[in-house]
PDB file of C-alpha atoms in Angstrom:
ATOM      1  CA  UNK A 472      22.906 -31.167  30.457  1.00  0.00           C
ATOM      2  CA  UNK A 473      20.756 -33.243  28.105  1.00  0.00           C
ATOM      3  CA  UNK A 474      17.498 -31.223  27.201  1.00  0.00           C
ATOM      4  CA  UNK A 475      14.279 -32.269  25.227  1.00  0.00           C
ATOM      5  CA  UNK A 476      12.586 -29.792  22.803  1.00  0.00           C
ATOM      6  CA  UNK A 477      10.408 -32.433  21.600  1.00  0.00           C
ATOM      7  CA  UNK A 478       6.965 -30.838  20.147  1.00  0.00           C
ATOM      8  CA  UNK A 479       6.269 -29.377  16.287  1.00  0.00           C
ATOM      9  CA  UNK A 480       8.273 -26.065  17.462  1.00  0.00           C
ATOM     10  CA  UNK A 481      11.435 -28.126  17.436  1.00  0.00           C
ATOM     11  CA  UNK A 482      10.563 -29.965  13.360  1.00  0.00           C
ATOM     12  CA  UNK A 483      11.592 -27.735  10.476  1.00  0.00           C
ATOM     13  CA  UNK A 484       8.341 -26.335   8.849  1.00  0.00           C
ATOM     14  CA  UNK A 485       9.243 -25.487   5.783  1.00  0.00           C
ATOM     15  CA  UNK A 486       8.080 -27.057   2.362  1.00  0.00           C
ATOM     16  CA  UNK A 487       9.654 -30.393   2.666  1.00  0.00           C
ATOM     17  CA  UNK A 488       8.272 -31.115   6.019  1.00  0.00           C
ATOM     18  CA  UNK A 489       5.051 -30.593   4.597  1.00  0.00           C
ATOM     19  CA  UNK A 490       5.233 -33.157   1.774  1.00  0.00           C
ATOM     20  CA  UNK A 491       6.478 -35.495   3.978  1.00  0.00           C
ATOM     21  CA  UNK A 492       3.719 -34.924   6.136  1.00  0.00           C
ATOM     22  CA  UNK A 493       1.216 -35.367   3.557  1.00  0.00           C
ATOM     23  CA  UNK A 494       3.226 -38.857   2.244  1.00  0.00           C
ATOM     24  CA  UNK A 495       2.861 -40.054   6.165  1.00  0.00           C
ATOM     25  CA  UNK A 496      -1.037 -39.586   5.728  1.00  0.00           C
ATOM     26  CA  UNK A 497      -1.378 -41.647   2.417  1.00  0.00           C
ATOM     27  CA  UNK A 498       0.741 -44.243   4.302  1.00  0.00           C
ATOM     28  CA  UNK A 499      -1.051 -44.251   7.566  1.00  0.00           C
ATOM     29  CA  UNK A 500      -4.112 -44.326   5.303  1.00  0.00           C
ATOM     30  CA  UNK A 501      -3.341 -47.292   3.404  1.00  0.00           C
ATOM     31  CA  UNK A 502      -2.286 -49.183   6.939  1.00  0.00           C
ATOM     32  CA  UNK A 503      -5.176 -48.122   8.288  1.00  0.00           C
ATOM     33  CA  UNK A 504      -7.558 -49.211   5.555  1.00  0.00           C
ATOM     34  CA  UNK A 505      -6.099 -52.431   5.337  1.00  0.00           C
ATOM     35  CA  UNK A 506      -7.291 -52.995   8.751  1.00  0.00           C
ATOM     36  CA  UNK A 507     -10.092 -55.398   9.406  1.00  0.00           C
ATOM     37  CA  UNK A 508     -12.787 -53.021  11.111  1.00  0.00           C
ATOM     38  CA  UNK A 509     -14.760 -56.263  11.497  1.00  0.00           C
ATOM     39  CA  UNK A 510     -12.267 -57.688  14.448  1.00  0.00           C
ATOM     40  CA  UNK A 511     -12.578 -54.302  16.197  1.00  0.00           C
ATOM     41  CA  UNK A 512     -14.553 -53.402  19.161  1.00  0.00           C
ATOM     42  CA  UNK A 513     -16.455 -50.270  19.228  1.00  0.00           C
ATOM     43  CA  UNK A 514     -14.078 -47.928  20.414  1.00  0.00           C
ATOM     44  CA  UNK A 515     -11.616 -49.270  18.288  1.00  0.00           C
ATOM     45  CA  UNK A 516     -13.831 -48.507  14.881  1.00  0.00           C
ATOM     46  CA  UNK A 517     -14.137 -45.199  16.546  1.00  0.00           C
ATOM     47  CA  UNK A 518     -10.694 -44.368  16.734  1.00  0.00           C
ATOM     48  CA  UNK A 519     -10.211 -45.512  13.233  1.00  0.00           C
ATOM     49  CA  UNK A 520     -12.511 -43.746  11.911  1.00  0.00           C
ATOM     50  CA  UNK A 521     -11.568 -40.455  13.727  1.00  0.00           C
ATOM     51  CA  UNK A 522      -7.812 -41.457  12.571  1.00  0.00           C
ATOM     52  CA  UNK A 523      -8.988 -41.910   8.782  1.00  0.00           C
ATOM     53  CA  UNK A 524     -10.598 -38.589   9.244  1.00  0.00           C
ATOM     54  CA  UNK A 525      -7.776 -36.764  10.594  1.00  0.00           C
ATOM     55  CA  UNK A 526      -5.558 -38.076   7.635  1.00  0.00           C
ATOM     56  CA  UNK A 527      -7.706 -37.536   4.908  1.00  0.00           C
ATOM     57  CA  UNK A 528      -7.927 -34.318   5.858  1.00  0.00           C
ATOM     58  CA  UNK A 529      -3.995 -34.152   5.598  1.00  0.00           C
ATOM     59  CA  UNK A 530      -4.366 -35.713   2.558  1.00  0.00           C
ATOM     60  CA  UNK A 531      -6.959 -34.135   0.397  1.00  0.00           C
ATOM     61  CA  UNK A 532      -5.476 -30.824   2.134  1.00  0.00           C
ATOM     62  CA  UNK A 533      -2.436 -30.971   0.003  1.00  0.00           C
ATOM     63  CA  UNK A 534      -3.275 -28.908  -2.897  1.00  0.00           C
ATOM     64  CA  UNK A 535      -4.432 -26.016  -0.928  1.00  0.00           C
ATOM     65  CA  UNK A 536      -0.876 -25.800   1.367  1.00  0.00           C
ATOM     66  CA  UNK A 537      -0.385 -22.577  -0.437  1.00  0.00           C
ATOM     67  CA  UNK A 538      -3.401 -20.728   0.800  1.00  0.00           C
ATOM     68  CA  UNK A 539      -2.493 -21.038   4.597  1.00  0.00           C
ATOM     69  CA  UNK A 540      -1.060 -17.957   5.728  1.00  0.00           C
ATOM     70  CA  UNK A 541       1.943 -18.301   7.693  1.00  0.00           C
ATOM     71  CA  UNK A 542       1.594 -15.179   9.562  1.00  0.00           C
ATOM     72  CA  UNK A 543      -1.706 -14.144  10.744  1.00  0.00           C
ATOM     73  CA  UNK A 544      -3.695 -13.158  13.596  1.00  0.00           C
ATOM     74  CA  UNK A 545      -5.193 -16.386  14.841  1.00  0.00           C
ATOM     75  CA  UNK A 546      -3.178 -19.647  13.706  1.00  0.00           C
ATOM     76  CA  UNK A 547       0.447 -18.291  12.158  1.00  0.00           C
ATOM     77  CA  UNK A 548       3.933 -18.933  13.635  1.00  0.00           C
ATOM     78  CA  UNK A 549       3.601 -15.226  14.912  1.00  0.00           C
ATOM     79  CA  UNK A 550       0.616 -16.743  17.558  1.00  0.00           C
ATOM     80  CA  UNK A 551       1.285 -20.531  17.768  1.00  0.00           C
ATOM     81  CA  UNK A 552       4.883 -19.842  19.014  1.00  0.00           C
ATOM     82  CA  UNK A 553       3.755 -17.515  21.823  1.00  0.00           C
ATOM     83  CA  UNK A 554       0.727 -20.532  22.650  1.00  0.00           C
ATOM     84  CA  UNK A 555       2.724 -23.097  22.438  1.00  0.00           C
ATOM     85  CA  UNK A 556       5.605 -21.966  24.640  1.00  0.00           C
ATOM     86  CA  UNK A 557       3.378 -20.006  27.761  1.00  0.00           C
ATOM     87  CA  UNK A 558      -0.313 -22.054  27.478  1.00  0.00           C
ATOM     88  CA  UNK A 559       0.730 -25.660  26.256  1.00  0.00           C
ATOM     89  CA  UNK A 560       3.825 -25.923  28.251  1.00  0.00           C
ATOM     90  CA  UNK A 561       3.789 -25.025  32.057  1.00  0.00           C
ATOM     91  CA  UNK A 562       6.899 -25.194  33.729  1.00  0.00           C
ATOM     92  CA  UNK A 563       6.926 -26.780  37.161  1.00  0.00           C
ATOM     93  CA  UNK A 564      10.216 -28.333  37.590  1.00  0.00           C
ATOM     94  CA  UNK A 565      14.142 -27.834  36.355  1.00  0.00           C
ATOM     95  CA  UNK A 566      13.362 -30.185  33.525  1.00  0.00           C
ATOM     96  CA  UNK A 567      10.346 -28.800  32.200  1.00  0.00           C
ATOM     97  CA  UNK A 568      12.793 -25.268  32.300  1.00  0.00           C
ATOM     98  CA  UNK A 569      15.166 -26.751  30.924  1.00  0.00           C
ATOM     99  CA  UNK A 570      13.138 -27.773  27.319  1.00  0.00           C
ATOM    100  CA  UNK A 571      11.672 -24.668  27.623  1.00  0.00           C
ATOM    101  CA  UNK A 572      14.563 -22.475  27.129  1.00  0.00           C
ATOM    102  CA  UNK A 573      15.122 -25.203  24.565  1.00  0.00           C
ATOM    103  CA  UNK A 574      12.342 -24.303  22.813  1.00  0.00           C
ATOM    104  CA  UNK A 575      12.440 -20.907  23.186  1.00  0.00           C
ATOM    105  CA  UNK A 576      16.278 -21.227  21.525  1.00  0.00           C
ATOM    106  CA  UNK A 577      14.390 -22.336  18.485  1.00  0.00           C
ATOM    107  CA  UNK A 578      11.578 -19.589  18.069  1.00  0.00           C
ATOM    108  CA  UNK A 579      14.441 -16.800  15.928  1.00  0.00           C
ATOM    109  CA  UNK A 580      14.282 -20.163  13.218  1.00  0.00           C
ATOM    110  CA  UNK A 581      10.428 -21.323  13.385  1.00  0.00           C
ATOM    111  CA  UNK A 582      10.255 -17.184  12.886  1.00  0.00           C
ATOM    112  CA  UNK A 583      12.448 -17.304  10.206  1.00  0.00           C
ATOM    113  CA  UNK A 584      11.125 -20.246   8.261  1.00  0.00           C
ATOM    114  CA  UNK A 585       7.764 -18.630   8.624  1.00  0.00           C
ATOM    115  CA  UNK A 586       9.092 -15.498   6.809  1.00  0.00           C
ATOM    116  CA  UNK A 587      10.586 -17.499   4.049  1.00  0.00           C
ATOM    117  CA  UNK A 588       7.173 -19.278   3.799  1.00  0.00           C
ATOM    118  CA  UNK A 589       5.107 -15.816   3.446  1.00  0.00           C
ATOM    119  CA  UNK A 590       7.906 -14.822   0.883  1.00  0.00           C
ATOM    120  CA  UNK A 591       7.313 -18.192  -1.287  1.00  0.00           C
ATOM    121  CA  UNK A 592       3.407 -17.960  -1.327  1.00  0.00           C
ATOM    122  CA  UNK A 593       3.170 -13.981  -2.046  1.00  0.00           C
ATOM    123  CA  UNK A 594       5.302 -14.437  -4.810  1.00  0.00           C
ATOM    124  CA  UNK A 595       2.645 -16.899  -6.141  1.00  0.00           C
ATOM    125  CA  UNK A 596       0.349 -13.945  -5.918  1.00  0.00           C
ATOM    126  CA  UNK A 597      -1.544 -15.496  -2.635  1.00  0.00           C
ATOM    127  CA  UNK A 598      -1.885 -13.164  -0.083  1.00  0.00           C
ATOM    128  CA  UNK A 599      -4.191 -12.335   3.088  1.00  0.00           C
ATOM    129  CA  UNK A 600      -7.358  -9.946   2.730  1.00  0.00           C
ATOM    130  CA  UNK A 601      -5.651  -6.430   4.357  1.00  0.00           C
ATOM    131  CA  UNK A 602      -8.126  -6.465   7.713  1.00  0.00           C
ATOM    132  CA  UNK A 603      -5.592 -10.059   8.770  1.00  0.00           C
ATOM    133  CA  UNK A 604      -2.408  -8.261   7.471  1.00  0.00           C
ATOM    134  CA  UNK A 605      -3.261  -5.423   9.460  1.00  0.00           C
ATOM    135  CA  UNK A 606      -4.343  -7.432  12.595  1.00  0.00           C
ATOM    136  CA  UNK A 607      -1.151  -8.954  12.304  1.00  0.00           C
ATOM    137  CA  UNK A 608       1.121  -6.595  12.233  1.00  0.00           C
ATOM    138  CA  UNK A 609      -0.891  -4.833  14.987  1.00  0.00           C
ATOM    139  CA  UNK A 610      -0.560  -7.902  17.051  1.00  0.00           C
ATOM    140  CA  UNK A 611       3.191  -8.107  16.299  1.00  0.00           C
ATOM    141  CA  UNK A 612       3.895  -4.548  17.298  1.00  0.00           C
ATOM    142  CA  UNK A 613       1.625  -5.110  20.446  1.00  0.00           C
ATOM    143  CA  UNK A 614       3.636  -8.351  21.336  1.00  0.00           C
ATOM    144  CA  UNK A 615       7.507  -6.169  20.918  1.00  0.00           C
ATOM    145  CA  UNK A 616       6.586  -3.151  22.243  1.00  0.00           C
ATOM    146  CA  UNK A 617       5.775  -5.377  25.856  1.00  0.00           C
ATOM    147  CA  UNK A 618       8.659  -4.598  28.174  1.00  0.00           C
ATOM    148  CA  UNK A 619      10.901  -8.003  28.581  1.00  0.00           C
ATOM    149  CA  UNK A 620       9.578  -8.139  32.037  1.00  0.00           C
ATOM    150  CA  UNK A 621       6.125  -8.718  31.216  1.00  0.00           C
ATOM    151  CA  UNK A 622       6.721 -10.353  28.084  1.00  0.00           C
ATOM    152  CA  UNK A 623       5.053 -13.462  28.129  1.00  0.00           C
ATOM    153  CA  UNK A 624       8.153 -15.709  27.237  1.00  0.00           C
ATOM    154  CA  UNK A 625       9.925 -14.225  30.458  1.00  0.00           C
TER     155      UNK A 625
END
């Protein structure tokens, strides 16, 4: 049986997927750019713009990679992982089971990547004010101390 984890849990997060991401956005930017806005209907400037947006954000993003915290009480792995797999994904046939036990096969290595990550930037010296480490680890404990009956992944 063929199954289909396709979403950002199933790409690799660490450091390299990052740069590439960021050399996408230049790309898509220069393709973009070199568009003539002029031959475009309304809409279509619209989405162009909101596209040029979105990458520029990518792009002039880059330099401050190392101040996201991957780990943290609102956007890290720790939450986005739990989101993605119970909110984003309903499951309301065999298929949509099927990729989500996929997915869920591929939470131990988003986890692990995302330790690795918070290893890499503390030993810069970046790290999160105390109040999000200890909302963090407060949410983790919260999240493992749930009986696997009511765990949200089951």
């Amino acid at each position: 049986m063929e199954t289909r984890a396709l979403h950002w849990l199933s790409l690799p997060q660490p450091e390299a997927y990052r740069r590439e991401r960021i050399e996408r956005a230049r790309r898509g930017l220069t393709r973009l750019r070199a568009l003539d806005r002029k031959t475009m209907s309304d809409k279509e400037r619209l989405s162009a713009d909101v596209l040029d947006w979105q990458l520029t954000s990518i792009v002039d993003g880059a330099p401050f990679g190392d101040l996201k915290y991957p780990l943290e009480q609102f956007r890290g792995a720790n939450v986005t992982l739990v989101d993605t797999l119970t909110i984003s994904h309903p499951i309301a046939s065999k298929p949509d089971g099927d990729n989500y036990i996929a997915r869920l096969r591929l939470v131990p290595a988003r986890m692990r990547e995302a330790i690795a990550d918070t290893r890499r930037i503390d030993a810069l010296g970046v790290r999160p004010p105390r109040f999000i480490i200890a909302a963090t680890i407060a949410g983790m404990k919260t999240f493992i101390n749930v009986p696997a009956e009511q765990s949200p992944f089951v």
